Structures are given as C-alpha cells and as structure tokens.
Amino acid sequence: MSDTQDSPTEEPPADEQLTGEYDPADIEPKWQAHWVAEDTYAYDASDDEPGADADTRFSIDTPPPTVSGNLHMGHLYQFTLQDFVARYHRMADDSVYFPFGYDDNGIASERLTERELDIRHQDYERREFQKKCREVCATYEEEFTEDVQSLAISVDWSNTYKTIAPEVQRVSQLSFLDLYEQGREYRQRAPTIWCPDCETAISQVEQEDEDKSTKFNDIAFDLVEDSSGEADDDATFTISTTRPELLPACVSVFVHPDDDANQHLVGGTARVPLFGQEVPIIADERVDMETGSGLVMCCTFGDQNDIEWYQAHDLDLRLAIDESATMTDVAGDYQGMHTTEAREAIIDDLDAEGYLLESRDHDHTVQVHERCGIEVEYLVTEQWYIKMLDKKDEYLDAGREMEWFPEKMLSRYQHWIEGLEWDWCISRQRDSGIPIPVWYCDDCGEPIMAEKADLPVDPLSDEPPVSSCPECGHDDLTPEEDVFDTWATSSLTPLVNAGWDWHTDESADAADSADGEGGEFRMDNPELYPFDLRPQGHDIISFWLFHTVVKCYEHTDEVPFENVMINGMVLDENREAMSKSKGNVIPPSEVLENFPVDAARYWAAGTSIGDDFPYKEGDLEAGERLLQKLWNASRLVDQLTPAQRPTEPDELSSVDRWLLAELDATVESVTAKFEDYAFSKARNELRSFFWNSFCDDYLEIAKQRLSDGGDRSTEFTLLTAHRTFLKLFAPFLPHITEELWDRLDYAAGESGTDGSVHTTDWPVAGGYEADLAAGETAMEVVSALRRHKTENGLPLNADLDHVEVYGYISGFEDAVAEAMHVETLDVYEDAPDISTEVSGIDLDYSIVGPEFGSDVGAIDAGIESGDYEIDGETLVVADEFELGADCFEIEESRIYSGDGEMTETESAVVVVR
RNA sequence: GGGUCCGUGGUCUAGUUGGUUAUGACGCGGCCUUUACAAGGCCGAGGUCGGUGGUUCGAAUCCGCCCGGACCCA
C-alpha cells in the first residue's frame, strides 16, 4: 500500500470514540489491500515436521476458474461460500491452505484469445498461437485476481498456479505416464465430434442444440434380398432422411424389432440409390418408429446413433466427408463438393432417376458447435483413453467415502457412474493444451513414452528419449500432435496443490525399478492430502469431481477429499438462469457499485448449500442494514465502556450472566452450523441473537445500568460479548469486523495475533451458567412493556408508575425496571390474582395419537362438544377415554377486572397500573 | 426423449424420525423521534405448503399420477 494515510496501523488511538457512520466505500478497499500486502492469509507450514498434526490444517482444493472471460455472479457466490469455510477454519484450526489457480489450458482460453485478438488459430504456427494465448490469459488472470481480492476472498496469494504452467504440465504428463505404466490407458481409433468450420475436434460440452428447418426426403431403396433371401426385382422400401449427402456413407439400414410391418426385411440386403453399395438390414431398438417411414439408414457418421450402431454391429466404415466438410472419393461423382452443394446435387439426381418420392419441410434439432453455430460432423481418429468402466464399483465406493454437503448430491455422482458407457477420451486436437508426451514408431506404431525426469516435454519440439524404436529398431519416430483434454489436467489439482512429483532416488531402491528410472512419487506437503474440502458447483460433478476422484485414487490409492461441498447456481430475480442470450446477466461490478462487499457476502450466505439461489437486491439491502446496526451498536458499546476491558469480577450480576450464557449457546450453535456448512442457519441465528437479544434487550438494559457510572460486571460483559460478536461475524463480514477490531484496539487484549480479527482464535463457550428461564421471562416482560407503550402511543422512555409481574424473573427485577423506566415493580411468583376459566383443552397428539389411534376422532369430538371432565390429573372424555396428565394441557383465559391494563406473555402476566 | 433434484404468504426462505397455532427475512399498512441506530422500535394484514389421488387417528413431511422449473445426459 503506497498511501500511508490509509494505513490501518495509523488509525486514531483507541481511546478516541467511534464516530459517524460506517463508510464501506473507503474502508473495504483499505482492508483488501492491507490483507494482501500483509499476507494475512498465508498458509503456515512452519510446524510442518514429520508427525505434525494434519488435523490442525484445513486444506481446500479451490476450483480454478476457466480463463474465458470476466468474473460473474456465480464466481462471487461460489468463492464467497468457500471463503466462509476458509475464514471459519482459519480461526477454529491452526492453519488453512486456501490456494488459487487458473485453468488456462483449455479450448475456452483458445477461444478467448481468438475473440480478444480477432484472429484464427489456424492462421498461426502452434507455438506462436500458444504464446498469444498465454499473453491474453495473463491479462485476464491479473484482472480476475484483483476482482477476487476485492471480494475479500481470503486466498493465500503465495500459493497460486496456472494449469498451463510448466510445473502443472509436468504433473499432468507424469499422471499420463503413471496411468500408462499401470495399464490404465490405451489408444484407439474412434469417432470424434468435429467442427468442419473450425477444423478441430471438439468435446461434447462444446456442442449445443439448435432447432433448424430443413427438408425431410423420402428416398426409395432397392431391396436386394429380404429375410427369406429372395426379393422381387422391383421391390423397394422408403427411407426418410434430412441428409441425403450421406447416402455414399450408408453402411446399413435399421428396423425396430417391434416394427411388424417391416420385419420381413431384417436379415436382408438393400442397394443404396445412385451409389449402388449393398448394405445389410438389421434390427435395433434404437430406431425411432415414429419418425419417417420407421426405417432408418446408418451412415458413418451422421450422428451419435450412427456411432453406436457402427460399434454395436461392427459395420463397415465409409467416410464420405472430410475435415473441411468436403465430399471424399467415396462420394464418387460428387467428390470435391461441399456437403451443402452435394446435398442439392444428390436430391436433383435422385429426383431425376425417380428415387425421390417426396420432399417436405421438417423442423428438427441438430448439434452445432456452440462457438460458430455450424453443424458438427463425426470423424474417425486415433484417441487416447483412460479405462474407467472396469472400476465403476471402486469409484462408487470412493464417492461414498466422502462426506457430501448436501448429502443428496452424492446421488448425482452415483447415477453418473452407473450410467457410464464409455471410457474417458483424454486426447484433443487443439493448439494450446498440454502435449501428450509420446512418440510413435513409424514402422510398428509402438508408442514411446517420455522419461519422467525430462517432463514437461513437447514432442513436437523435443527429442524422443530413444533414437530408435525399442520394439522393432526402426529409426523414424513421429511425435504425437494431440494435447490433453483440459479435465485431464484440472482433475489433478489436489496433487498439484500437495506438490506431488516424481523424485529420482539416488538410494539403492533405484535398482528395483524395471524401467531403470529409479524413484518414486512423493508430495512436498503430504499433510494437505487428502484435502479436507472440495468445493464446487453441481454442474461439474460428473466432470471435475468424478475425474479428480478417478485420477487421484489411481495415483495415490486414496480418496482425495474428506468433504465435498456442492453449491448451486446463481439465478436472476425471476429464478431464471443468467445467460447472455436472455440478457439477464448481472455483473458483480454492477452490484458492488451499489452495495458493500460485506452486504453481497451477507446475501451469499442466505441459502442452504446446494440449492440454486436467486440474486435478490432486498437481501443485499438487509445486509447493508446489518452492517449499520453492527456499527451503531459498536458505537454504543464504545461509549458505555472504558478503553480497556476490566477484569472479570468475581460475581457477575444475573442479567450479565444471562447474556453471557445465552451467548455461549449461540457460540456453540453457530460453530456447529459452520462445521456443517450451514451458512444460512449460522447467519440467521447469529443475526437474530445479536439484533433481538443483544441490541434490543441487553443493550437497553446496559445503557440504563451504566447511566449512573461504571459497573464492572456490565462493562466486562458488554466488552466480552462485543468481542465475541465481532469474531462470530468475521467470516461473513470481514471488512466491518476488521475495522471495528482495529478501531477499538481489541488486538491488544488478544495473545498471539498479528492484529487482525481473522487470525484470532474462534470463540468457545465460556461456561457461564445463568437462570435462563428467569432471563427469558424477564425479556418477555420487557417486550410486553414495550408493546404496552407502543399500543398506548407512549414513547419508549415514558415512565411507568407501577407494574405488577406475575411470573418468575428472579434476579432480573432491577434490569426490567430500569430498562423500561418503571418506578415500582412488584413481582409475584404465584398465579395472578385474577379470575380464570377453562376455555379449552390442548391435546398433545404425539402422545394421544399413538395411544388412542383411531379413537382420536371421538376424543376430539368429545372435547369440541364439551363432553369431558377434569378429574385431578386425568382428563375423562365422553365417560370413556381417560387421558393422563402428559396428554393434555388446560387452556385458560384470564379475565382481569382490576385497575390498569393486563398483558399476557408466554410465561408471565404483566399488569400496568 | 431419459435421469437427478426442486416447488411453502407478493418475493426469498426454515421446517430433524409424520404430531398442538407452519419459521424468519424482504416488501406492504399503521403507530412511536427512546441521549447507538427512522437504514430504528412496536403492532398488523397476508399461506387450502404446485395440482390430484392414496397410506394414516393425523401429511408441508410418506407413496402414485399430473403440472411447472433447474441441472446432467441423449
């Protein structure tokens, strides 16, 4: 921080009173800069000798945001939830590891670069394009970092990573080699999704649905043979298709097994019009009988179904379309045409030769590349896969070993695994990813892996580890051009964070290694692993979480996380997902122009973890009011108390002990809620105790008690409670609590801190005992008197001459009288001297129900009609049913005819004369 | 199209194994300037718990079907 005027260390001395309003616009940025400059949130690994207690560390595997644009509300929400955890555990445990990373090796970052620089990756040499990606990402990352810091996310900024960085590339490539050595990876020729415009393979998540209008064409196929092996010369059947240009790629025709009308075709052969190839006719359940003629052609490849059929029925491969959507030699006369030209030409020719029976308008959904909107094609290429299907049960067990918040999210993980049908394709044909560290023998095709010690490598520019193929001795080796799927790397974040690496061992063990690479995998920070928490959104349970479990489990034989916290999505005020196309996106910058960060954090704490959460300006306003209330209450506490907290007196007065005992209960309850990631409940309970009990009741009492001068018991209690409130609010409202902690010089009373409330110890219950029943009744009396004044149009400080309380408020008489300005307060512990009459019976159905079962109706009716007697402890209904004392309560209405006005509370009766 | 989750006053939300009058906040109406706070205090209105059928003495809660929404996968 350059401006020393703002330095927190040069605030006015603590004996100067808090004045004025809270001004977050000044104070929040001041502390944000201070925390970063002072490394307030640095992970403390100092006591990290062997045997150090891993239980005192709390490690978080922060989700590295994809570098694809700017901070959005989802980030704000998600990071803030993580920050509640980090801040709570930093205070409750010894040290918190809260790192931050950027996922900048994926196609999203490539696209950002192309968009930002208005270039196409095809126009650049790979290295050159990668360089541009790094530059663009660096700019965005810098901006993003500032944005995250301005949200007061308590990340340790000395522990950051980028997934494209060499260290991470090394981890990613080590993972590939380790899994290969374990026999869990293989390379196979298989169809991939291809964008013919961008000329790249794309992943499934990069395609989206689009509704398009097109022509549905009924085309006549000649039947060569039917199921009996014979067919009339002129026998035909009809195929309906939107893509006649795929006719040259047609390899079979499918019939649904329930399609009785066409069963006679199954097992037969058909001839494709214009192109003449003869293809088998096969039965398969995946045929949609409702569409077109109910018969469908399978081409390699037109859609996902074609791929499934191709694999399931071991069909021929006829590739009629190339990388740029140009017809291949398979298309014969149409070779060289673009698919759209070919479609028209083929329709014309079908029509001319009488094969086109009908052509009609048709609306359907197609898969397009989300970036360019062009319909995807399917190409067959060599890809690397990680085996998963053989270990589904182990991965299911791993999921059950983790504790899920909320619990219900485990089912998404389970269903995903149960439904898995494919191994994981980890290779991508992109420019700016992490290279797959392998070369292939030109002669026998043997893959040659890089040496672990050499990683990271780029086969395109680095030399292979051997000069000839170890299998066949051939000299020419070809580098792999593909890179890893971005999830193949981001699924390693726990290992990246824990410093997992291959260490070449100089010791004797080296000889044991079969490949001559003596060494082992070790972690620099083993105490972090398994991580205490994986926080993330529910939308990527099947990607990031599942893949992380798979990879880490295979590398370490351990489940990588103790707990999983799943957050929902941020919706707009109308509960709809925010999206650019709907135009309902609210950027965080817009929110933070109008509200303090602490108010936004208050909003973020407002829902159960896992639920989708609408942005609600009213909640931010409520947060703002809480800040103001906290500030004003702090001012009053400051005014009422001396600069130094007095030592605890031997004897605390009843009302002080009551407050501290209630505070104990709140501390314990809020702590339990934080442990359970129940932020909303922690927030609401804390707010309500602070506002309703501390401010409305206790502060009003304390004000009166201290009006005539000092009272050590009350001063001690006020300052003890206030300190505790600041700590309890600190995870939610880090700025205002830090400002108050600093301004009131509370650090002076705290041992072993650097002055920040955020590094103090989380409060524990002080073990105060008090007459909670009397206290609660006393507070009821106070609020009854407040109500009395309000209802009679009296100011709250109006004097009351004489009040009678019928109820147990022992020890609180003076507090009630002082706070409510009562001259004479008489307390009677017996029943009030007023007439009562039985007005009804309240049954406890949780007891009556199981005991009387179907007679409950008759009992209800008896009570309703007054057909009952109270016989000592027993209630007899309709001369038939005897209910014990625990079954019912007598409801009485009181009639007061004396002077003054009577008010009833839950456990007292108050008469104002 | 399939799977998962969700549906509680105008809005957001609590509601442990079914059990007395369904929680709180925001908003709304009214009253009250109390030497921290009118961005406060108090009071009030507002809900057949998405619909429907069932199980049960009793259902927001359990089951079936329908409607609506979100996410994931086709």
XYZ file of N, CA and C in Angstrom, chain A residues 789-875:
261
model
N -46.414 0.273 25.749
C -46.145 1.688 25.468
C -46.524 2.034 24.025
N -46.118 1.173 23.123
C -46.430 1.437 21.720
C -47.940 1.497 21.492
N -48.635 0.535 22.080
C -50.072 0.475 21.832
C -50.811 1.637 22.471
N -50.206 2.220 23.507
C -50.840 3.363 24.139
C -50.258 4.689 23.653
N -49.502 4.604 22.555
C -48.969 5.822 21.975
C -47.927 6.520 22.846
N -47.332 5.757 23.751
C -46.323 6.356 24.625
C -44.935 6.196 24.015
N -44.058 7.175 24.250
C -42.664 6.982 23.856
C -42.052 5.859 24.707
N -41.020 5.201 24.141
C -40.458 4.049 24.845
C -39.752 4.422 26.139
N -39.384 5.696 26.271
C -38.739 6.079 27.529
C -39.726 6.701 28.524
N -41.022 6.551 28.248
C -42.030 7.083 29.168
C -41.945 6.365 30.508
N -42.160 7.098 31.573
C -42.143 6.475 32.892
C -43.437 5.713 33.133
N -43.306 4.560 33.803
C -44.482 3.815 34.242
C -44.461 3.803 35.764
N -45.591 4.189 36.367
C -45.607 4.300 37.823
C -45.491 2.955 38.522
N -46.358 2.037 38.100
C -46.492 0.817 38.867
C -46.794 -0.366 37.952
N -45.932 -1.363 38.009
C -46.132 -2.554 37.182
C -46.091 -3.791 38.073
N -47.046 -4.683 37.844
C -47.049 -5.953 38.562
C -46.700 -7.066 37.580
N -45.788 -7.915 37.981
C -45.406 -9.044 37.142
C -45.761 -10.319 37.879
N -46.557 -11.152 37.252
C -46.850 -12.470 37.803
C -46.039 -13.473 37.005
N -44.921 -13.853 37.565
C -44.049 -14.763 36.839
C -42.686 -14.765 37.480
N -41.835 -15.680 37.010
C -40.553 -15.891 37.654
C -39.464 -15.122 36.915
N -39.035 -13.979 37.495
C -37.953 -13.203 36.878
C -36.889 -12.890 37.923
N -36.687 -13.822 38.807
C -35.776 -13.605 39.932
C -34.382 -13.178 39.471
N -33.911 -12.070 40.026
C -32.592 -11.554 39.676
C -32.638 -10.530 38.564
N -33.775 -10.419 37.878
C -33.878 -9.524 36.728
C -34.812 -8.342 36.997
N -35.274 -8.234 38.278
C -36.270 -7.216 38.585
C -35.743 -5.813 38.281
N -34.533 -5.530 38.740
C -33.975 -4.193 38.532
C -33.729 -3.915 37.051
N -33.237 -4.941 36.376
C -32.959 -4.766 34.950
C -34.230 -4.387 34.206
N -35.299 -5.090 34.473
C -36.576 -4.798 33.815
C -37.046 -3.386 34.178
N -36.993 -3.069 35.451
C -37.490 -1.772 35.902
C -36.684 -0.625 35.287
N -35.358 -0.784 35.276
C -34.508 0.291 34.748
C -34.701 0.465 33.249
N -34.678 -0.654 32.552
C -34.747 -0.559 31.098
C -36.077 0.024 30.641
N -37.148 -0.284 31.367
C -38.470 0.164 30.930
C -38.975 1.383 31.710
N -38.094 1.970 32.540
C -38.442 3.174 33.304
C -39.686 2.954 34.171
N -39.626 1.875 34.972
C -40.731 1.570 35.882
C -40.339 2.034 37.289
N -41.220 2.832 37.939
C -40.890 3.324 39.279
C -41.034 2.223 40.317
N -42.188 1.554 40.305
C -42.419 0.469 41.265
C -42.754 -0.806 40.512
N -41.898 -1.805 40.733
C -42.140 -3.081 40.062
C -42.383 -4.139 41.131
N -43.600 -4.666 41.168
C -43.901 -5.736 42.103
C -43.929 -7.061 41.352
N -43.285 -8.037 41.953
C -43.234 -9.347 41.301
C -43.895 -10.380 42.185
N -44.794 -11.127 41.616
C -45.446 -12.210 42.339
C -45.172 -13.497 41.600
N -44.718 -14.488 42.357
C -44.389 -15.725 41.657
C -45.576 -16.672 41.553
N -46.619 -16.391 42.341
C -47.792 -17.256 42.238
C -48.710 -16.775 41.117
N -49.784 -17.487 40.969
C -50.732 -17.152 39.920
C -51.301 -15.751 40.167
N -51.588 -15.041 39.121
C -52.115 -13.701 39.308
C -53.475 -13.729 39.988
N -53.750 -12.669 40.663
C -54.999 -12.574 41.417
C -56.109 -12.130 40.488
N -56.370 -12.977 39.552
C -57.401 -12.647 38.578
C -58.146 -13.924 38.278
N -59.356 -13.797 37.878
C -60.157 -14.990 37.678
C -59.775 -15.663 36.362
N -59.818 -16.975 36.376
C -59.530 -17.695 35.142
C -60.678 -18.645 34.873
N -60.856 -18.993 33.663
C -61.808 -20.052 33.371
C -61.257 -20.927 32.262
N -61.648 -22.181 32.346
C -61.156 -23.121 31.351
C -61.814 -22.799 30.014
N -61.001 -22.550 29.015
C -61.594 -22.190 27.726
C -61.397 -23.289 26.695
N -60.636 -24.280 27.084
C -60.461 -25.361 26.126
C -59.383 -26.317 26.584
N -59.190 -27.380 25.798
C -58.182 -28.390 26.108
C -57.260 -28.503 24.909
N -55.964 -28.441 25.184
C -54.986 -28.682 24.120
C -54.439 -30.083 24.254
N -54.627 -30.910 23.252
C -54.095 -32.265 23.286
C -52.686 -32.304 22.710
N -51.863 -33.143 23.292
C -50.545 -33.424 22.709
C -50.687 -34.668 21.846
N -50.865 -34.423 20.569
C -51.176 -35.533 19.667
C -50.036 -36.528 19.507
N -48.792 -36.064 19.794
C -47.685 -37.011 19.644
C -47.783 -38.105 20.696
N -48.536 -37.851 21.776
C -48.754 -38.888 22.790
C -50.134 -39.520 22.618
N -51.131 -38.667 22.434
C -52.511 -39.163 22.301
C -52.653 -40.036 21.042
N -52.023 -39.633 19.962
C -52.154 -40.334 18.686
C -51.768 -41.792 18.790
N -50.481 -42.062 19.131
C -50.066 -43.480 19.231
C -50.889 -44.253 20.261
N -51.322 -43.580 21.342
C -52.001 -44.288 22.429
C -53.445 -44.638 22.061
N -54.131 -43.707 21.438
C -55.574 -43.912 21.199
C -55.931 -44.239 19.753
N -54.958 -44.073 18.861
C -55.176 -44.475 17.482
C -56.465 -43.922 16.896
N -57.308 -44.810 16.418
C -58.496 -44.371 15.699
C -59.555 -43.726 16.596
N -59.314 -43.760 17.939
C -60.270 -43.089 18.826
C -60.030 -41.588 18.922
N -58.934 -41.133 18.325
C -58.599 -39.713 18.433
C -59.752 -38.853 17.940
N -60.378 -39.300 16.863
C -61.500 -38.541 16.308
C -62.620 -38.363 17.335
N -62.937 -39.464 18.023
C -64.013 -39.414 19.021
C -63.629 -38.514 20.190
N -62.342 -38.557 20.592
C -61.875 -37.706 21.685
C -61.980 -36.236 21.289
N -61.513 -35.935 20.080
C -61.621 -34.560 19.571
C -63.062 -34.071 19.627
N -63.980 -34.958 19.154
C -65.389 -34.582 19.103
C -65.930 -34.333 20.505
N -65.512 -35.198 21.467
C -65.962 -35.046 22.842
C -65.510 -33.717 23.430
N -64.259 -33.358 23.197
C -63.743 -32.091 23.719
C -64.450 -30.916 23.055
N -64.643 -31.045 21.770
C -65.305 -29.985 20.995
C -66.699 -29.680 21.564
N -67.410 -30.748 21.913
C -68.786 -30.552 22.388
C -68.854 -30.331 23.900
N -67.697 -30.289 24.555
C -67.682 -30.029 25.995
C -67.993 -31.247 26.833
N -67.989 -32.424 26.209
C -68.336 -33.639 26.924
C -67.088 -34.233 27.592
N -66.554 -33.521 28.589
C -65.365 -34.035 29.277
C -65.338 -33.512 30.704
N -64.552 -34.222 31.530
C -64.364 -33.795 32.919
C -62.901 -33.863 33.250
N -62.475 -32.912 34.100
C -61.106 -32.984 34.580
C -61.156 -33.555 35.990
N -60.545 -34.745 36.109
C -60.602 -35.466 37.380
C -59.175 -35.527 37.925
N -58.814 -34.500 38.689
C -57.452 -34.426 39.212
C -56.462 -34.294 38.070
N -55.589 -35.311 37.905
C -54.563 -35.290 36.867
C -55.092 -35.863 35.558
N -56.281 -36.401 35.604
C -56.787 -37.144 34.457
C -57.909 -36.381 33.763
N -57.915 -36.535 32.430
C -58.992 -35.952 31.648
C -59.868 -37.102 31.161
